[in-house]
Short mmCIF file of C-alpha atoms in Angstrom, two decimals:
data_model
loop_
_atom_site.label_atom_id
_atom_site.label_comp_id
_atom_site.label_asym_id
_atom_site.label_seq_id
_atom_site.Cartn_x
_atom_site.Cartn_y
_atom_site.Cartn_z
CA UNK A 155 34.26 21.17 13.11
CA UNK A 156 30.38 19.83 11.97
CA UNK A 157 29.41 19.31 14.86
CA UNK A 158 29.88 22.88 16.87
CA UNK A 159 29.22 24.81 13.83
CA UNK A 160 26.97 26.35 15.97
CA UNK A 161 28.26 27.84 18.53
CA UNK A 162 31.04 28.43 16.35
CA UNK A 163 29.39 30.68 14.35
CA UNK A 164 25.85 30.88 16.00
CA UNK A 165 24.93 33.71 14.36
CA UNK A 166 24.40 31.84 11.00
CA UNK A 167 24.34 27.95 11.94
CA UNK A 168 21.36 28.35 15.22
CA UNK A 169 18.83 28.86 13.62
CA UNK A 170 15.42 27.15 13.15
CA UNK A 171 15.49 25.84 9.43
CA UNK A 172 18.77 24.36 10.30
CA UNK A 173 19.42 21.25 7.50
CA UNK A 174 20.40 18.44 6.71
CA UNK A 175 17.65 16.33 9.50
CA UNK A 176 16.11 13.04 9.65
CA UNK A 177 13.61 11.97 7.23
CA UNK A 178 11.47 9.61 8.45
CA UNK A 179 9.36 8.69 5.82
CA UNK A 180 5.71 8.00 7.07
CA UNK A 181 5.83 11.44 9.25
CA UNK A 182 6.13 12.89 5.90
CA UNK A 183 2.59 14.84 4.04
CA UNK A 184 2.33 13.62 0.21
CA UNK A 185 1.97 16.48 -2.28
CA UNK A 186 0.80 15.46 -5.78
CA UNK A 187 2.23 18.50 -7.39
CA UNK A 188 5.46 17.28 -6.67
CA UNK A 189 6.30 16.03 -10.43
CA UNK A 190 9.01 14.88 -12.52
CA UNK A 191 11.75 16.77 -12.68
CA UNK A 192 13.15 18.62 -16.18
CA UNK A 193 16.20 19.02 -16.97
CA UNK A 194 17.84 21.19 -20.15
CA UNK A 195 22.23 20.43 -19.98
CA UNK A 196 24.99 20.13 -22.65
CA UNK A 197 26.78 16.01 -22.12
CA UNK A 198 30.72 16.73 -22.00
CA UNK A 199 32.14 17.09 -25.43
CA UNK A 200 35.51 14.81 -26.27
CA UNK A 201 38.37 16.02 -23.88
CA UNK A 202 36.60 18.25 -21.50
CA UNK A 203 37.84 18.21 -17.88
CA UNK A 204 36.09 19.31 -14.40
CA UNK A 205 37.91 21.06 -11.29
CA UNK A 206 37.95 18.95 -8.62
CA UNK A 207 39.37 20.82 -5.34
CA UNK A 208 39.85 20.55 -1.61
CA UNK A 209 37.73 23.91 -0.04
CA UNK A 210 38.33 23.02 3.38
CA UNK A 211 34.95 21.16 4.35
CA UNK A 212 34.40 18.28 1.24
CA UNK A 213 35.70 17.65 -1.78
CA UNK A 214 34.01 19.92 -4.33
CA UNK A 215 32.95 19.46 -8.37
CA UNK A 216 33.19 22.52 -10.32
CA UNK A 217 30.39 21.13 -13.71
CA UNK A 218 31.42 21.41 -17.01
CA UNK A 219 29.17 22.98 -19.28
CA UNK A 220 26.22 24.42 -18.56
CA UNK A 221 22.99 22.51 -16.58
CA UNK A 222 19.01 23.21 -15.30
CA UNK A 223 16.39 21.93 -14.76
CA UNK A 224 12.87 23.29 -13.58
CA UNK A 225 9.08 21.53 -12.54
CA UNK A 226 9.28 19.17 -9.40
CA UNK A 227 7.99 21.22 -7.05
CA UNK A 228 10.02 24.13 -8.33
CA UNK A 229 8.90 27.27 -9.36
CA UNK A 230 11.83 28.35 -11.29
CA UNK A 231 14.17 27.60 -13.61
CA UNK A 232 17.82 26.42 -11.00
CA UNK A 233 21.57 26.19 -12.79
CA UNK A 234 23.48 23.73 -11.07
CA UNK A 235 27.81 25.41 -9.58
CA UNK A 236 28.40 22.48 -8.44
CA UNK A 237 28.93 18.95 -6.53
CA UNK A 238 30.68 17.34 -3.68
CA UNK A 239 30.27 15.10 -1.05
CA UNK A 240 30.56 13.98 2.00
CA UNK A 241 31.76 10.45 3.85
CA UNK A 242 32.20 8.23 7.22
CA UNK A 243 35.02 6.77 7.77
CA UNK A 244 32.30 3.60 8.36
CA UNK A 245 30.24 2.11 6.84
CA UNK A 246 27.02 3.17 9.55
CA UNK A 247 27.50 6.82 8.79
CA UNK A 248 28.82 9.47 6.35
CA UNK A 249 25.63 10.65 4.58
CA UNK A 250 24.68 13.66 6.42
CA UNK A 251 20.68 13.97 5.71
CA UNK A 252 19.47 10.33 7.32
CA UNK A 253 16.70 8.34 6.03
CA UNK A 254 14.30 6.62 8.68
CA UNK A 255 16.97 7.35 11.88
CA UNK A 256 20.02 5.33 9.01
CA UNK A 257 23.57 6.98 7.60
CA UNK A 258 24.33 6.21 4.73
CA UNK A 259 28.17 6.38 3.34
CA UNK A 260 27.92 9.10 1.25
CA UNK A 261 25.81 11.91 0.23
CA UNK A 262 26.54 13.43 -2.65
CA UNK A 263 24.92 17.26 -3.10
CA UNK A 264 24.66 19.61 -6.74
CA UNK A 265 24.03 22.97 -5.47
CA UNK A 266 21.38 25.49 -8.68
CA UNK A 267 20.97 28.80 -7.88
CA UNK A 268 17.44 30.21 -9.12
CA UNK A 269 18.82 31.62 -12.33
CA UNK A 270 15.67 33.03 -13.84
CA UNK A 271 16.14 36.26 -10.84
CA UNK A 272 19.85 36.37 -9.50
CA UNK A 273 22.66 36.85 -11.80
CA UNK A 274 25.59 34.23 -10.03
CA UNK A 275 25.10 31.70 -7.18
CA UNK A 276 26.11 35.07 -5.14
CA UNK A 277 23.88 37.06 -5.56
CA UNK A 278 21.42 33.54 -4.42
CA UNK A 279 23.30 32.75 -0.78
CA UNK A 280 21.61 34.74 1.55
CA UNK A 281 17.66 34.91 -0.78
CA UNK A 282 14.86 33.22 0.24
CA UNK A 283 14.80 30.38 -1.77
CA UNK A 284 17.86 31.69 -4.01
CA UNK A 285 19.21 27.60 -3.80
CA UNK A 286 18.28 24.27 -4.39
CA UNK A 287 20.21 21.15 -3.26
CA UNK A 288 19.93 17.75 -4.71
CA UNK A 289 20.61 15.31 -1.99
CA UNK A 290 21.30 12.17 -3.79
CA UNK A 291 22.60 8.88 -0.96
CA UNK A 292 25.03 6.45 -1.44
CA UNK A 293 24.93 2.30 -0.85
CA UNK A 294 27.69 -0.10 -1.53
CA UNK A 295 27.55 -2.60 -3.74
CA UNK A 296 30.25 -5.40 -4.87
CA UNK A 297 30.47 -4.31 -8.73
CA UNK A 298 32.77 -0.60 -8.43
CA UNK A 299 30.52 2.67 -9.57
CA UNK A 300 32.36 3.05 -14.00
CA UNK A 301 30.88 6.59 -13.65
CA UNK A 302 33.02 8.36 -10.90
CA UNK A 303 36.51 7.03 -10.72
CA UNK A 304 37.47 10.25 -12.41
CA UNK A 305 36.69 11.42 -9.41
CA UNK A 306 37.96 9.11 -6.47
CA UNK A 307 41.73 8.20 -8.22
CA UNK A 308 41.70 11.79 -8.16
CA UNK A 309 41.02 12.22 -4.49
CA UNK A 310 44.19 11.89 -3.81
CA UNK A 311 45.37 15.39 -5.23
CA UNK A 312 44.24 17.24 -3.21
CA UNK A 313 43.12 15.73 0.19
CA UNK A 314 45.58 17.80 2.26
CA UNK A 315 44.07 20.79 3.28
CA UNK A 316 44.77 23.63 1.42
CA UNK A 317 42.37 26.00 0.30
CA UNK A 318 41.66 26.17 -3.12
CA UNK A 319 43.75 23.38 -4.33
CA UNK A 320 42.84 22.60 -7.86
CA UNK A 321 42.36 19.44 -10.05
CA UNK A 322 41.34 18.51 -13.03
CA UNK A 323 39.56 15.28 -14.12
CA UNK A 324 37.85 14.64 -17.05
CA UNK A 325 34.61 15.40 -17.50
CA UNK A 326 31.54 12.64 -16.29
CA UNK A 327 27.96 13.42 -16.94
CA UNK A 328 25.24 14.90 -14.53
CA UNK A 329 22.33 12.67 -15.35
CA UNK A 330 24.59 9.93 -14.62
CA UNK A 331 25.25 11.05 -11.48
CA UNK A 332 21.59 11.11 -10.40
CA UNK A 333 19.81 8.10 -9.29
CA UNK A 334 17.83 7.01 -12.80
CA UNK A 335 14.69 7.10 -11.00
CA UNK A 336 14.54 11.07 -10.18
CA UNK A 337 10.80 10.73 -10.09
CA UNK A 338 11.06 9.10 -6.02
CA UNK A 339 11.84 12.62 -3.39
CA UNK A 340 11.07 14.26 -0.27
CA UNK A 341 11.55 17.99 -0.16
CA UNK A 342 12.05 20.50 1.84
CA UNK A 343 13.38 24.08 3.00
CA UNK A 344 16.43 24.14 5.33
CA UNK A 345 20.21 25.70 5.02
CA UNK A 346 23.26 25.58 3.17
CA UNK A 347 24.73 22.63 6.00
CA UNK A 348 28.06 24.02 6.24
CA UNK A 349 29.47 28.04 6.98
CA UNK A 350 27.22 31.15 7.06
CA UNK A 351 24.35 28.13 6.92
CA UNK A 352 22.17 29.43 5.12
CA UNK A 353 18.35 29.65 5.04
CA UNK A 354 17.71 29.26 1.72
CA UNK A 355 17.96 25.85 0.30
CA UNK A 356 15.33 24.64 -1.48
CA UNK A 357 16.21 20.73 -0.26
CA UNK A 358 15.44 17.51 -2.42
CA UNK A 359 16.48 14.44 -0.76
CA UNK A 360 15.83 11.70 -3.66
CA UNK A 361 14.44 7.93 -2.37
CA UNK A 362 16.48 6.04 -4.95
CA UNK A 363 20.42 5.72 -3.99
CA UNK A 364 23.13 5.47 -6.48
CA UNK A 365 25.74 2.19 -6.12
CA UNK A 366 29.52 2.48 -4.86
CA UNK A 367 31.40 -0.59 -4.15
CA UNK A 368 33.17 -1.26 -1.20
CA UNK A 369 36.97 -0.17 -3.17
CA UNK A 370 36.40 2.64 -4.84
CA UNK A 371 34.51 3.44 -0.66
CA UNK A 372 37.43 2.92 0.77
CA UNK A 373 39.49 4.96 -1.25
CA UNK A 374 36.83 7.59 -0.74
CA UNK A 375 38.46 6.36 3.84
CA UNK A 376 41.84 6.66 2.65
CA UNK A 377 42.23 9.86 0.69
CA UNK A 378 41.00 11.06 3.85
CA UNK A 379 43.33 10.56 5.74
CA UNK A 380 45.65 13.19 7.59
CA UNK A 381 48.29 15.14 5.64
CA UNK A 382 52.20 15.95 6.37
CA UNK A 383 52.72 18.51 9.04
CA UNK A 384 55.11 21.20 6.69
CA UNK A 385 51.74 21.37 4.06
CA UNK A 386 49.25 22.67 7.51
CA UNK A 387 48.82 25.66 5.99
CA UNK A 388 49.07 27.77 9.16
CA UNK A 389 47.03 30.51 7.84
CA UNK A 390 44.14 28.05 7.62
CA UNK A 391 41.78 27.90 10.59
CA UNK A 392 42.50 24.53 13.05
CA UNK A 393 38.58 23.50 12.12
CA UNK A 394 39.94 22.88 8.55
CA UNK A 395 43.49 21.38 9.09
CA UNK A 396 41.05 18.51 10.50
CA UNK A 397 41.55 15.13 8.25
CA UNK A 398 39.15 15.41 5.14
CA UNK A 399 36.86 11.82 6.37
CA UNK A 400 33.10 11.99 8.61
CA UNK A 401 33.25 15.63 7.28
CA UNK A 402 29.29 15.65 7.94
CA UNK A 403 27.48 17.50 9.96
CA UNK A 404 24.62 15.77 12.50
CA UNK A 405 21.18 16.16 11.84
CA UNK A 406 19.34 19.06 12.95
CA UNK A 407 15.71 19.62 14.92
CA UNK A 408 13.35 20.04 12.46
CA UNK A 409 11.60 22.18 14.57
CA UNK A 410 7.68 23.11 12.48
CA UNK A 411 8.58 22.74 9.10
CA UNK A 412 6.84 20.74 7.02
CA UNK A 413 8.90 17.05 4.82
CA UNK A 414 6.14 16.36 1.73
CA UNK A 415 7.68 13.14 -0.86
CA UNK A 416 6.80 13.01 -4.55
CA UNK A 417 4.93 9.10 -3.90
CA UNK A 418 2.85 7.05 -1.63
CA UNK A 419 4.30 4.78 0.97
CA UNK A 420 2.26 2.41 -0.99
CA UNK A 421 4.90 2.71 -3.15
CA UNK A 422 8.31 1.86 -1.53
CA UNK A 423 7.20 0.08 1.38
CA UNK A 424 5.54 -3.68 -0.34
CA UNK A 425 2.63 -5.63 2.87
CA UNK A 426 4.02 -8.60 3.81
CA UNK A 427 1.35 -11.68 3.41
CA UNK A 428 1.54 -14.18 5.20
CA UNK A 429 -0.76 -17.56 4.58
CA UNK A 430 -2.08 -20.10 6.84
CA UNK A 431 -2.15 -22.73 4.53
CA UNK A 432 -3.65 -26.67 5.80
CA UNK A 433 -1.11 -29.29 5.73
CA UNK A 434 -0.82 -31.77 2.69
CA UNK A 435 -2.44 -29.44 0.72
CA UNK A 436 -0.63 -29.95 -3.43
CA UNK A 437 1.58 -27.44 -4.21
CA UNK A 438 0.20 -24.36 -5.28
CA UNK A 439 -0.27 -22.28 -8.26
CA UNK A 440 1.36 -18.76 -9.33
CA UNK A 441 -0.43 -16.37 -6.98
CA UNK A 442 -3.20 -14.18 -9.21
CA UNK A 443 -2.66 -10.98 -8.37
CA UNK A 444 -7.80 -9.45 -7.76
CA UNK A 445 -6.54 -5.55 -6.19
CA UNK A 446 -3.19 -5.14 -4.32
CA UNK A 447 -3.95 -8.73 -2.23
CA UNK A 448 -2.46 -11.72 -4.05
CA UNK A 449 -5.11 -14.22 -3.78
CA UNK A 450 -3.73 -17.60 -3.44
CA UNK A 451 -5.97 -21.35 -4.71
CA UNK A 452 -5.06 -24.56 -3.30
CA UNK A 453 -7.06 -28.32 -4.04
CA UNK A 454 -7.07 -30.57 -1.68
CA UNK A 455 -8.47 -33.49 -1.96
CA UNK A 456 -12.34 -33.19 -1.68
CA UNK A 457 -11.63 -30.53 -4.52
CA UNK A 458 -12.61 -27.35 -2.51
CA UNK A 459 -10.38 -24.83 -2.82
CA UNK A 460 -9.04 -23.87 0.37
CA UNK A 461 -9.11 -21.03 2.36
CA UNK A 462 -6.51 -17.82 1.85
CA UNK A 463 -5.82 -16.76 5.69
CA UNK A 464 -4.41 -13.44 5.77
CA UNK A 465 -3.21 -11.84 9.22
CA UNK A 466 -4.90 -9.46 10.80
CA UNK A 467 -2.07 -7.38 10.94
CA UNK A 468 -1.58 -7.34 6.32
CA UNK A 469 -4.76 -6.44 5.86
CA UNK A 470 -4.33 -3.44 8.45
CA UNK A 471 -0.62 -2.94 6.76
CA UNK A 472 -3.03 -2.93 3.26
CA UNK A 473 -6.14 -0.90 4.50
CA UNK A 474 -3.77 1.87 5.95
CA UNK A 475 -0.99 1.76 3.54
CA UNK A 476 -4.15 2.49 0.46
CA UNK A 477 -4.69 5.38 2.05
CA UNK A 478 -1.99 7.31 1.96
#
């Protein structure tokens, strides 16, 4: 399985710029050149279909219509080829990338190739900078996300470990699969997370998560159950015949690589301010914000303004974040 790919494929999967990685936001570097993405795409036409298949290591969906993106710190235009999912058997695992050492139950990869320089993904896959992958992490919520229903309903038809077994599903808008906020993301150079692990990928991992309900997530787990014995093809390698669940590769060493972010840490970390209000003071009005710190005023019996004490730790946090 993924845990032993570096041993099964030492020439390909034991490099020094492998993916996935554990992204530690406080160890990343802010890069103001990582601007918003520009997207060009054709919305799905009524009645159009997408093909979904089990490729042996993930559920892959081939896109319908053309979808291109650029900017976002990229020097070329990239064309989306397919997207696929990695998930776990429990809530605390499933994603390939970790965010601050935390795993999420599902991760989606939108795989694209450099269409400025290469005619198809086959030409681009072995070339440095030939691929760009958009990574989306998922959180569990109470309400189902209807965007993903066609994909989840088709999983039961492609769960058997037969390579290239395909089903057709109702076409979905790829833009709807992406986070609403695409402006906050992490960027690093890495590899494909499956053999041959080519170190040709410009990775983007979005900070904002997509949502999926427990019922939808549980359906993915059920559809990753083992296939009947008579459905196993003896010609398929043993590592592919495993149930299609926990199909995530462990994080790889960062080595000397640098991970960049498109945003300042203060945009995602709200400092927790503590106030020391004297007893018996009257209820405070709504805070009046002055700059980055909210100042609260309250009246004492002598009508003098009550001092507000902000903890030293909070001041230190505000100061540090203001420098990032």
